[in-house]
XYZ file of C-alpha atoms in Angstrom:
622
model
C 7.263 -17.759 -2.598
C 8.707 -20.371 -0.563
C 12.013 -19.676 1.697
C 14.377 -22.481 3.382
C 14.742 -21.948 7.316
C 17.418 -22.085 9.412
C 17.377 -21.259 12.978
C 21.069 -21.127 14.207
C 21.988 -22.866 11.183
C 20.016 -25.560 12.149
C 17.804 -26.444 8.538
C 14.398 -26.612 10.141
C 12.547 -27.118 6.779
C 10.691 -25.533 4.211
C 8.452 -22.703 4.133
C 5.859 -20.262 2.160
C 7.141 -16.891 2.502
C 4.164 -13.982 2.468
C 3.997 -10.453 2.324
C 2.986 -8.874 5.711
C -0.200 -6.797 5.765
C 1.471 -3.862 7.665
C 2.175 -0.095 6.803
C 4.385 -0.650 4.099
C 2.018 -2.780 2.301
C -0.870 -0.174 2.555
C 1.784 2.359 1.562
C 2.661 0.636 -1.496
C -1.250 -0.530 -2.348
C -3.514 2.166 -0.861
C -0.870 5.546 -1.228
C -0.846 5.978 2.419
C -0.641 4.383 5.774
C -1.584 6.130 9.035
C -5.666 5.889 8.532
C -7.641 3.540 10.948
C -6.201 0.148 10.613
C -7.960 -2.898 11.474
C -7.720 -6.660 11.702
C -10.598 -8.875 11.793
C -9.026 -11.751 14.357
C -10.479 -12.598 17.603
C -8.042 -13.620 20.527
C -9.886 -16.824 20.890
C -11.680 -17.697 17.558
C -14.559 -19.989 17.622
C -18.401 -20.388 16.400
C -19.366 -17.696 19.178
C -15.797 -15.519 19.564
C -15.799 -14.193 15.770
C -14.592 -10.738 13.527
C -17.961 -10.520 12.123
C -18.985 -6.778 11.736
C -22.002 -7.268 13.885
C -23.199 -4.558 16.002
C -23.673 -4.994 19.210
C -22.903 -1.298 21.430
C -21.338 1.469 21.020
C -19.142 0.777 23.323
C -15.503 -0.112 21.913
C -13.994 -1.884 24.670
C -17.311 -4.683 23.887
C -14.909 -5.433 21.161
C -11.097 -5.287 22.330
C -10.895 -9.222 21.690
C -12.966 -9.295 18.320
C -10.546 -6.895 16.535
C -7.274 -4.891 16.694
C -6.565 -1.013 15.944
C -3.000 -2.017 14.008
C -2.576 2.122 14.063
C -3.685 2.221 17.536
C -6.722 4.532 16.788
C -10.405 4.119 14.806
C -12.698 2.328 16.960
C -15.424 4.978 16.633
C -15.327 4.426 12.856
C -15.258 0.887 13.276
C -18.402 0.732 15.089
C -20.000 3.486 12.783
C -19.026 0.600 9.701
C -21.076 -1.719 11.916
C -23.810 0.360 12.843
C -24.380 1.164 9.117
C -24.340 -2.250 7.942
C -27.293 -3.116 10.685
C -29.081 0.466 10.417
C -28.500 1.986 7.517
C -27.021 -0.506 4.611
C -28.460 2.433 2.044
C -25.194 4.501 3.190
C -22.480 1.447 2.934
C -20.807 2.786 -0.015
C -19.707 5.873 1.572
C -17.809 3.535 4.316
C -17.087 0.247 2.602
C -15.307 -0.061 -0.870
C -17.975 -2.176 -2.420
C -15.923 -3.910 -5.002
C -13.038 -4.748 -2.989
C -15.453 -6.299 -0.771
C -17.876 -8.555 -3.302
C -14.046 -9.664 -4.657
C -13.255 -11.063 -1.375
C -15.960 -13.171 -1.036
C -16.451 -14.383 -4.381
C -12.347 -15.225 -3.955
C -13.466 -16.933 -0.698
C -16.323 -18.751 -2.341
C -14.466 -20.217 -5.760
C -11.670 -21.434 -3.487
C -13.117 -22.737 -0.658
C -11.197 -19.909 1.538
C -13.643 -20.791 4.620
C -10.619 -19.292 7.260
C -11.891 -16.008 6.259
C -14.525 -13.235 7.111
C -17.080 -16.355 5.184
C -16.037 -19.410 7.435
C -17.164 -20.151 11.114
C -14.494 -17.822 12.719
C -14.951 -14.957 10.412
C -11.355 -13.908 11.049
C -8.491 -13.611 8.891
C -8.921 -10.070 6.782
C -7.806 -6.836 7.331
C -10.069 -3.351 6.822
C -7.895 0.017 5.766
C -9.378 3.405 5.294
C -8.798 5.403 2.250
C -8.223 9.115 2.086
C -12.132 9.312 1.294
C -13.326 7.338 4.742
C -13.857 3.887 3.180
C -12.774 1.037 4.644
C -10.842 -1.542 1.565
C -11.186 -5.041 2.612
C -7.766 -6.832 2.502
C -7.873 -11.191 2.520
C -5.415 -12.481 4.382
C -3.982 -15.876 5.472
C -4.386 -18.672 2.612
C -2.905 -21.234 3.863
C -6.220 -23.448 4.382
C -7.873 -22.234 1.504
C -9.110 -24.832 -1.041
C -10.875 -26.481 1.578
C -8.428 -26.898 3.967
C -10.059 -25.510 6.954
C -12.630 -27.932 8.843
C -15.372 -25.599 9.367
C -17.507 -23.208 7.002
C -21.065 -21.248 7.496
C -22.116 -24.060 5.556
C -21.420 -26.822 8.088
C -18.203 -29.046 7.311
C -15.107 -28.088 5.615
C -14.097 -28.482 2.028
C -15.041 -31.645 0.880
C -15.002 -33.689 -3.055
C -18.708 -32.755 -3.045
C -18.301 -28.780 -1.567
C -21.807 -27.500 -2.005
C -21.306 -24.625 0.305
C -24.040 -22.381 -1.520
C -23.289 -19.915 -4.338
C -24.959 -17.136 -2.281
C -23.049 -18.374 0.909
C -24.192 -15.943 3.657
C -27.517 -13.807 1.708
C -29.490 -14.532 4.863
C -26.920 -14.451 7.579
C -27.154 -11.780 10.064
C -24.209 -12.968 11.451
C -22.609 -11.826 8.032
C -23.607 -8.348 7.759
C -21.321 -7.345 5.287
C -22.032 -10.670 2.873
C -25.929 -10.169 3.454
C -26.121 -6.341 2.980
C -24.304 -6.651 -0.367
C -26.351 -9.388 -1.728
C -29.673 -8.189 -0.758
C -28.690 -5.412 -3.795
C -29.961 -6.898 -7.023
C -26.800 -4.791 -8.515
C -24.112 -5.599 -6.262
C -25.903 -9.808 -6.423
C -25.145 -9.722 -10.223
C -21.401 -7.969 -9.330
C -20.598 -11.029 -7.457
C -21.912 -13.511 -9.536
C -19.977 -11.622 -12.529
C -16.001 -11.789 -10.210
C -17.201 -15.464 -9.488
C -17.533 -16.294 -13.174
C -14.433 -14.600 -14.124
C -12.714 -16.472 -11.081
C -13.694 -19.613 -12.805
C -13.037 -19.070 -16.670
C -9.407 -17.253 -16.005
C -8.548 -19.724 -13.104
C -10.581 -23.399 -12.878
C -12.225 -24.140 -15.857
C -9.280 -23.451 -18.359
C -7.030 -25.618 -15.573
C -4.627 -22.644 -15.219
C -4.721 -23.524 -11.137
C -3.445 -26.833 -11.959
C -0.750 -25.547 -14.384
C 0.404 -23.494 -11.477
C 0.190 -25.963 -8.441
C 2.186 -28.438 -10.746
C 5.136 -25.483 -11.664
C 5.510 -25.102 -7.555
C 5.217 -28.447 -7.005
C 8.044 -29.429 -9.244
C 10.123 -26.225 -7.877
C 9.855 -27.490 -4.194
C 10.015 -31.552 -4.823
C 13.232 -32.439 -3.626
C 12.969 -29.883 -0.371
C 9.317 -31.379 0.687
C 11.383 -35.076 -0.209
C 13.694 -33.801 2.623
C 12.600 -31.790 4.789
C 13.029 -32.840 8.427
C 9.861 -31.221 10.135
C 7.468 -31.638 7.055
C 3.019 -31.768 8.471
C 2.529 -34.680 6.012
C 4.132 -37.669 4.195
C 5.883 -37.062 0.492
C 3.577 -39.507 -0.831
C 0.597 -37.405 0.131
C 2.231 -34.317 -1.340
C 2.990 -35.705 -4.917
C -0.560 -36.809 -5.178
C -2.131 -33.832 -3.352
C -3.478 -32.838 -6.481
C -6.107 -35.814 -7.054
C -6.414 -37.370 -3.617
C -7.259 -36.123 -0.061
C -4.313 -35.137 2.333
C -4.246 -34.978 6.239
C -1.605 -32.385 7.904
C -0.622 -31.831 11.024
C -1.005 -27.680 10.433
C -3.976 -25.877 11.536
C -6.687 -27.574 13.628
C -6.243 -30.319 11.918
C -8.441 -32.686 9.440
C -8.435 -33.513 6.014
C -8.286 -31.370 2.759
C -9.103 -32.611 -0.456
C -7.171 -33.065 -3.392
C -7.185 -29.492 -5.271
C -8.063 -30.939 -8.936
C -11.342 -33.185 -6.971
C -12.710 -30.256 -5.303
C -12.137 -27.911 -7.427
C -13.663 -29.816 -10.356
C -16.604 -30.694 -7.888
C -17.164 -27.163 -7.197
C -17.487 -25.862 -11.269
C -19.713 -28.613 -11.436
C -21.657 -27.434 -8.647
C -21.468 -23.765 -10.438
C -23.176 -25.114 -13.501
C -26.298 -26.228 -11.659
C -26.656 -21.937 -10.126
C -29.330 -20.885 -12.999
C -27.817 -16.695 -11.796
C -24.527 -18.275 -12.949
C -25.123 -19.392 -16.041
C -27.442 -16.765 -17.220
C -26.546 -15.044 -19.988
C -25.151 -11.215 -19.237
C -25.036 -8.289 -21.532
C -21.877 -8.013 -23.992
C -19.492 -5.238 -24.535
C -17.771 -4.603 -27.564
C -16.351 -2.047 -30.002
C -15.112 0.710 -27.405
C -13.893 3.583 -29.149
C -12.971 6.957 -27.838
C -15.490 9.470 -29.844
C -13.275 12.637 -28.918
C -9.990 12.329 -30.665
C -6.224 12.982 -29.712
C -7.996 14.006 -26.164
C -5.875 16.666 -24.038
C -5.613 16.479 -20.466
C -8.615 18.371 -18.853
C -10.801 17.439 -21.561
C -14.046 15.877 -21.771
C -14.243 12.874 -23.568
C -16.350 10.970 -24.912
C -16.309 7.092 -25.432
C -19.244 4.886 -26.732
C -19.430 0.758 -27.308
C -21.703 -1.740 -28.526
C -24.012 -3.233 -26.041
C -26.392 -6.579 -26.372
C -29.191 -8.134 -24.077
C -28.484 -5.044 -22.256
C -31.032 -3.070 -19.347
C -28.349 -0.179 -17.942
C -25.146 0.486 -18.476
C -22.910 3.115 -16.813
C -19.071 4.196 -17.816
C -16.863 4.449 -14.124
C -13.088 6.538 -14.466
C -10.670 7.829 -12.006
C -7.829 9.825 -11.844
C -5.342 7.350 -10.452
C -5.698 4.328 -8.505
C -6.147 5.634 -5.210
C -8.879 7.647 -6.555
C -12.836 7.447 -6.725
C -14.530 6.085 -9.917
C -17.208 8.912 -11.030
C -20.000 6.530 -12.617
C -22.007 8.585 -15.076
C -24.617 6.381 -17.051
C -24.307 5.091 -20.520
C -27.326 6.287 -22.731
C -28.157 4.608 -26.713
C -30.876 7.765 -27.186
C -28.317 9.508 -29.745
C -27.761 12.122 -27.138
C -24.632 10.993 -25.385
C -22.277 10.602 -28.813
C -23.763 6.736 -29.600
C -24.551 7.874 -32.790
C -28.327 6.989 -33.083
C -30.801 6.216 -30.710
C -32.046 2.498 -30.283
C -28.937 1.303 -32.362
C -27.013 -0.332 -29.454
C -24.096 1.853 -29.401
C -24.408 3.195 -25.868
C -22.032 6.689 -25.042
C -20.993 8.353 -21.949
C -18.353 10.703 -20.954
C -14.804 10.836 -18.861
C -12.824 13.485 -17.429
C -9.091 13.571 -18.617
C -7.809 14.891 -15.562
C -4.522 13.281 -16.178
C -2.299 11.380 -18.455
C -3.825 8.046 -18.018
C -7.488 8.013 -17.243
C -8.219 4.650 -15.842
C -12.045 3.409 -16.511
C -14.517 0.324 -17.114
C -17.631 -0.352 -18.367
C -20.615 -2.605 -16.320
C -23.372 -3.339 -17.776
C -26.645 -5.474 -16.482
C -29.268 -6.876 -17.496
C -32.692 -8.568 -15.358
C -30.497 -11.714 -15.013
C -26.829 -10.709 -14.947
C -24.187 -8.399 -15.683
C -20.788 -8.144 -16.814
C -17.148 -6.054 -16.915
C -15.484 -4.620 -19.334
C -12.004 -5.486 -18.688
C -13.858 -8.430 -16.594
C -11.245 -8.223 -14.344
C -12.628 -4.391 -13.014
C -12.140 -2.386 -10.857
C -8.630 -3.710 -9.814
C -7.937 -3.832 -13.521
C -9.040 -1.328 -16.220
C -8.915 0.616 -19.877
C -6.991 3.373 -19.880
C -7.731 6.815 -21.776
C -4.514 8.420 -23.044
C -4.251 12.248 -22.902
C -1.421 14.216 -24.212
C 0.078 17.225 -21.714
C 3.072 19.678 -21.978
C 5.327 18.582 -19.617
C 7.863 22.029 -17.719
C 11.198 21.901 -20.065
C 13.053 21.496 -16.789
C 16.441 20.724 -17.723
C 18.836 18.303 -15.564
C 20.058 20.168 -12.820
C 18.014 22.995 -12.739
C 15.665 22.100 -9.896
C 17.770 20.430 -7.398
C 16.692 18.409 -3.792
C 18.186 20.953 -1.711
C 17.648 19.458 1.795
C 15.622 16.946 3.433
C 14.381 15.183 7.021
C 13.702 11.777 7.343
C 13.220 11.859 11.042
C 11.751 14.924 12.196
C 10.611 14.387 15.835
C 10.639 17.964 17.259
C 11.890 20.379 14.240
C 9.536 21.543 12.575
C 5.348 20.502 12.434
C 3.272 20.062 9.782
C 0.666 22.495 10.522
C -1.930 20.674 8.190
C -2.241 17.802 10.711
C -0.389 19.024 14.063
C 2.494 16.292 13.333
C 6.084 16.182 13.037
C 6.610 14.474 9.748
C 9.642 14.194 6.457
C 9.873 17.202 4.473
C 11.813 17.497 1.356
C 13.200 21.399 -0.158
C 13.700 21.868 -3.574
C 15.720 24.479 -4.860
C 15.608 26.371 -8.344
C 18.980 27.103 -9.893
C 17.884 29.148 -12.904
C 16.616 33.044 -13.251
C 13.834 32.344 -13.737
C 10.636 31.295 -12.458
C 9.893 27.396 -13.264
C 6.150 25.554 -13.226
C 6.569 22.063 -12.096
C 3.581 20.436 -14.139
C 4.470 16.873 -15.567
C 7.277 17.106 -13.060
C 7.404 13.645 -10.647
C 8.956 12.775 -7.405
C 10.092 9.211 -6.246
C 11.778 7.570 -3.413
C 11.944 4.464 -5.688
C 14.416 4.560 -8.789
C 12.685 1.857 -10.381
C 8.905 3.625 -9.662
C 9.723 7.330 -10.983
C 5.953 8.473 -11.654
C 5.451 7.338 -7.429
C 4.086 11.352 -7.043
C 3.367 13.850 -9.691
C 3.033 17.397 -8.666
C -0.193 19.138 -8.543
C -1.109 21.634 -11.781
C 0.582 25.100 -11.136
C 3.104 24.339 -8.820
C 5.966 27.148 -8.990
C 9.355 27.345 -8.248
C 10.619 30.951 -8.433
C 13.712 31.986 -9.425
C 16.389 31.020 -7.279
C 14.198 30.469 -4.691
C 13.048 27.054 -2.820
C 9.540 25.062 -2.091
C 9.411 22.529 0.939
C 7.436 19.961 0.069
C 5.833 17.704 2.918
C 7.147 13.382 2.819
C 3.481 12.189 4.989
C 1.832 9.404 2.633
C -1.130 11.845 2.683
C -1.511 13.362 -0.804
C -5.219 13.687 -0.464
C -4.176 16.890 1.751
C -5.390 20.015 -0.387
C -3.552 22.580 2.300
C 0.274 22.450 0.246
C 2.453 20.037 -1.233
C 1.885 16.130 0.422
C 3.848 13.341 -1.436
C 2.560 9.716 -1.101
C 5.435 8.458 0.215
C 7.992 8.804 3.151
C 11.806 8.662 3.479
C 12.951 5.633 5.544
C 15.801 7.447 7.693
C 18.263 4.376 7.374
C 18.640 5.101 3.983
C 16.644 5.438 0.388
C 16.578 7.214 -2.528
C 15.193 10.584 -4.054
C 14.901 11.162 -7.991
C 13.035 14.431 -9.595
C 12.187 13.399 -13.482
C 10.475 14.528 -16.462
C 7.345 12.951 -17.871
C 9.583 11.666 -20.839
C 12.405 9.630 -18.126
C 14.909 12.916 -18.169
C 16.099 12.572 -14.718
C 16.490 16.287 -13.436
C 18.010 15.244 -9.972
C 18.438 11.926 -7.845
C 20.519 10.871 -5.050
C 21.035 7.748 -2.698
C 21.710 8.290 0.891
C 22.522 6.474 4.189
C 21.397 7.061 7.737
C 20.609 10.330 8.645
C 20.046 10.832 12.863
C 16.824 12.196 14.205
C 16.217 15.853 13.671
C 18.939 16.142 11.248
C 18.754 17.099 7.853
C 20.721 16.278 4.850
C 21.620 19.613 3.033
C 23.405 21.142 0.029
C 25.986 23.709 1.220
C 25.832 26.284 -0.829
C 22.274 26.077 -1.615
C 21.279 24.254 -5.032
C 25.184 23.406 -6.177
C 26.798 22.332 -3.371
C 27.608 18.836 -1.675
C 25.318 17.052 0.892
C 26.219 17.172 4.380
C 24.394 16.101 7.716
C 22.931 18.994 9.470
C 22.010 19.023 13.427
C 20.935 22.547 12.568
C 18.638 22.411 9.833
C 17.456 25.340 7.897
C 14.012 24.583 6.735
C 12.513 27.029 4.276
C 15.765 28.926 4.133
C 19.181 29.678 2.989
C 21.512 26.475 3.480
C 24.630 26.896 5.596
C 24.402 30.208 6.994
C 25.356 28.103 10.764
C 28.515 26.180 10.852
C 27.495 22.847 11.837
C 29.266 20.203 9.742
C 32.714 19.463 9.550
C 33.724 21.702 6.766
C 35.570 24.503 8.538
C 37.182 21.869 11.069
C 40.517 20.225 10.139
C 40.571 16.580 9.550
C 42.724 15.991 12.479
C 40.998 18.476 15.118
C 38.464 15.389 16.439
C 40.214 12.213 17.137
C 37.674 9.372 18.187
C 39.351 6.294 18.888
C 39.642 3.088 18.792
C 37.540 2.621 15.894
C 36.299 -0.469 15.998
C 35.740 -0.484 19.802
C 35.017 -2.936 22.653
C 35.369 -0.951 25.181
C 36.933 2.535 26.307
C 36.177 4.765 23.422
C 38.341 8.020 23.522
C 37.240 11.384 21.916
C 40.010 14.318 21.832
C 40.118 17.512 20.775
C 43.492 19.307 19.210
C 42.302 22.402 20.168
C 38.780 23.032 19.571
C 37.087 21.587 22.600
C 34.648 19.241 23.561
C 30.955 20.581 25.065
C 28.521 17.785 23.858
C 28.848 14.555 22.735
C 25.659 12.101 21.065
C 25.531 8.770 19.803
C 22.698 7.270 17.723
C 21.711 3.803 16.495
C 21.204 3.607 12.478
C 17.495 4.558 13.152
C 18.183 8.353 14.253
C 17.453 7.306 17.914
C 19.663 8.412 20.477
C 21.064 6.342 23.119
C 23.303 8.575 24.976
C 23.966 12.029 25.321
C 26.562 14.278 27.671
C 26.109 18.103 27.007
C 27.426 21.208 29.466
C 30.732 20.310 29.911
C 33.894 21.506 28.730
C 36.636 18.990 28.117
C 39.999 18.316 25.452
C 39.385 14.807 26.279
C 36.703 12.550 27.105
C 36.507 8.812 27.788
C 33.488 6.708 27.340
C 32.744 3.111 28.226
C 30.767 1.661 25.168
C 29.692 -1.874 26.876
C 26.220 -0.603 27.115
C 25.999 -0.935 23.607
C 25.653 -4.123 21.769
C 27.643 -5.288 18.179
C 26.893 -3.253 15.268
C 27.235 0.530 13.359
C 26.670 3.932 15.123
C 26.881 7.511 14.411
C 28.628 9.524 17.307
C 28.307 13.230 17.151
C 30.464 15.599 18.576
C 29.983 19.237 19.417
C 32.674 21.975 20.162
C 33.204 24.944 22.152
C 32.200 26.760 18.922
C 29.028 24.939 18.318
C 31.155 23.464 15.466
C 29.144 19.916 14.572
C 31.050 16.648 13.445
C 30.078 13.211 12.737
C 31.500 9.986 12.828
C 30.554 6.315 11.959
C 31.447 4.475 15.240
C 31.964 0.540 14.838
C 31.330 -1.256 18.238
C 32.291 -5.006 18.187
């Protein structure tokens, strides 16, 4: 989107506004985020400084300025990504995630995206690994696609007559992971396949020009006016048709979207592995009816001009796609053999089975949705969901900054852990049960099959992003400790249990005292794994007037007193759980604290007395 700038409320002008490829984003895309990490941007890019997957050594520090670890770990698995591409290409799948990648450059070739892993810097993407050790490509930094960056593999930038080639980079070295894919006759006709659905759902049917021309109506009056704009008004109104110079970037000229664009269908037309005629799918129909989950089921469609087919599902999408072939031999439910109904099988391991269908011929090959694997069909299977009833499993008590509590003994790390608590007398199975921090995403986390809850008992589940982790209970998510949200709900939208919270402080929990009915409360103490409570450490057996912490907003002196409790330790933390100052061992009625090493904003200030009593305060510091 686009977002006005001010810097101290001076209007500076008008900007695109993009999501940051961080740990967040492969949170929310990829179901975790603390896997190796890495961005493909040399310190100083140029023809001979470049990102380019090449292997050179073994030695990691060879390529400090080439990449960057964004988790701070990995380069051993970077360089075993690079090896395989120059030694052993017949193993890339088990590293590389071979769609994701063959999207990326057939995005990169249909729109001219040459400041990328395809141009002369090969820079400008970012590699994550999955739970199963592959590495998903991620494009990044658009701004001089559709020929706006001077330079290309190709020699020259985008120009009205872009004839980069179709097969940009099949004989590159220098572009291991471009060759090594389209030296496979399979993975060749993949490509050409995301290319031509690039073009029919995006250039030839003009939708790119319906959508340039929506922005560029949104933003008219703001380019008219902005102060600091890279090029004239003039150009931008007829930056659709005619060439445009900016100031951005190194520099040079870009031409008009709608010229090159056209220019480059045209050029399209002319590839004879483009306009060869692939297979088509049609008629898919799920053989096995009213499936159940855990069932195998079988699905057959009609398939012309067809060589090999195969049928690819997955559990979810963070999952593998099993690929087992398609068959027309009236052997795999395709009713008769030789009548071009072609039948495999999928799993039903859940609700919503998501799966496509490729198919290939000696010329090309298709999708079915064409838009696979990032889109998909999706097999419905029915499942008995628990008849939990609201308020019967509870969240009991939670971390969401555990530095030196308690460790995760799956992975040696202090990490958020969530305790769930079962009201009822009896025992409870949590299948079709889900987990969110999101309100608005409740299926985020589903628990695994035979999860149980005994009576009046509690399970500690573990907040790490690392559900992949067969060793107990690992959500896909984690609990941001300045505050969030936690909902338990039924398969049919019954919420069971949900609560928002603010900032709790580092190695404290937020717990229910008593266990499973009480209120929340901040805990210093916490009691993972156990009964809530049974240590006084909030302020429910101190009187209201026992602590007095004042003044409230402060600027200065802050005073603490103590009616008649005592004061032995004293704590204040920013809204992050980190602690800036601490005083323990000392036994005092009163205490006064200067407050001018900390800056303008909201604290929490915890106090501790002579009977290990806990209490705490928002502090206001102007």
């Amino acid at each position: 989107n686009f977002a006005k700038v001010y810097i101290n409320d001076k209007y500076i002008g008008l900007y695109s506004n993009v999501e940051t490829v961080n740990k967040k984003f492969c949170s929310d895309h990829f179901g975790t985020s603390d896997h190796v990490f890495v961005k493909g941007n040399p310190d100083k890019p140029g023809n001979n400084s470049t990102s380019n997957l090449v292997f050179n050594t073994y030695d990691s520090t060879k390529y400090y300025i080439y990449y960057g670890m964004e988790n701070g770990f990995g380069w051993y698995k970077l360089i075993a990504l690079m090896d395989t591409l120059k030694n052993n290409s017949i193993a890339l799948p088990k590293i590389m995630d071979i769609d994701r990648a063959i999207w990326m450059h057939a995005y990169n070739s249909v729109f001219s995206n040459y400041d990328s892993y395809t141009g002369s810097f090969s820079q400008n993407y970012y590699l994550y690994e999955d739970d199963y050790g592959r590495f998903l490509p991620v494009i990044w930094d658009l701004n001089m696609s559709i020929g706006g960056f001077p330079g290309s593999l190709g020699g020259g930038g985008g120009t009205t007559l872009d004839k980069i080639t179709f097969f940009n980079g099949e004989t590159n070295v220098a572009r291991p992971l471009i060759q090594q894919i389209l030296k496979n006759p399979t993975y060749k006709k993949m490509y050409t396949a995301h290319v031509r659905t690039l073009c029919n759902e995006f250039v030839a049917n003009k939708e790119y020009e319906i959508i340039a021309k929506r922005l560029q109506t949104k933003v008219d009056s703001l380019v008219k006016t902005d102060p600091n704009s890279l090029t004239t008004y003039a150009a931008f109104q007829t930056s659709l048709t005619a060439a445009i110079t900016s100031g951005g970037g190194p520099g040079g000229t870009a031409p008009g979207i709608s010229t090159l664009m056209n220019a480059r269908l045209a050029y399209f037309k002319t590839v004879p592995e483009f306009n060869a005629i692939p297979p088509v799918i049609s008629n898919i129909n799920t053989v096995t009816k009213n499936p159940k989950v855990g069932d195998t089921v079988w699905i057959n469609a009609r398939i012309t001009n067809v060589t090999n087919a195969y049928l690819a599902y997955r559990e979810n999408k963070y999952s593998l796609f099993e690929k087992p072939v398609m068959a027309d031999d009236g052997l795999h439910n395709d009713q008769k053999a030789g009548d071009g109904i072609y039948g495999s099988y999928v799993i039903a391991n859940t609700k919503n089975t998501q799966y496509y269908i490729y198919a290939e011929n000696i010329n090309a090959g298709v999708f079915s949705p064409e838009r696979a694997e990032y889109e998909y069909h999706v097999l419905e299977a029915t499942e008995s969901f628990a008849d939990i009833k609201k308020g019967e499993v509870v969240v009991n008590e939670f971390m969401t900054s555990n530095k030196t509590t308690v460790i995760d003994v799956s992975d040696g790390k202090y990490e958020d852990w969530l305790e769930l608590y079962n009201n009822t007398d009896k025992n409870l199975i949590l299948d079709g049960i889900f987990l969110t921090d999101n309100f608005a995403k409740p299926t985020k986390w589903e628990f695994p099959k035979g999860v149980q809850i005994k009576a009046k008992d509690r399970i500690v589940l573990w907040l790490d992003e690392d559900s992949s982790d067969s060793t107990g209970l690992h959500t896909n998510f984690k609990l941001s400790s300045t505050s969030e949200e936690i909902m338990l709900s039924r398969a049919d939208g019954l919420v069971i249990d949900s609560l928002r919270f603010g900032a709790i402080p580092t190695d404290n929990s937020f717990e229910r005292c008593p266990d499973g009915t009480g209120s929340f409360k901040i805990a210093s103490a916490s009691t993972y794994n156990k009964v809530n409570c049974k240590v006084v450490n909030s302020t429910a057996n101190l009187n209201s007037e026992s602590i007095h912490i004042y003044p409230n907003p402060v600027s200065g002196i802050l005073n603490i007193e103590s009616d008649n409790l005592g004061i032995s330790e004293v704590e204040i933390f920013d809204l992050s759980g980190r602690s800036l100052f601490k005083l323990v061992n000392f036994t005092l009625n009163k205490l006064t604290l200067n407050t001018h090493f900390l800056i303008s904003g909201i604290y929490f200030i915890k106090v501790k007395t002579f009977s290990n009593s806990i209490i705490f305060h928002k502090l206001s510091v102007d």
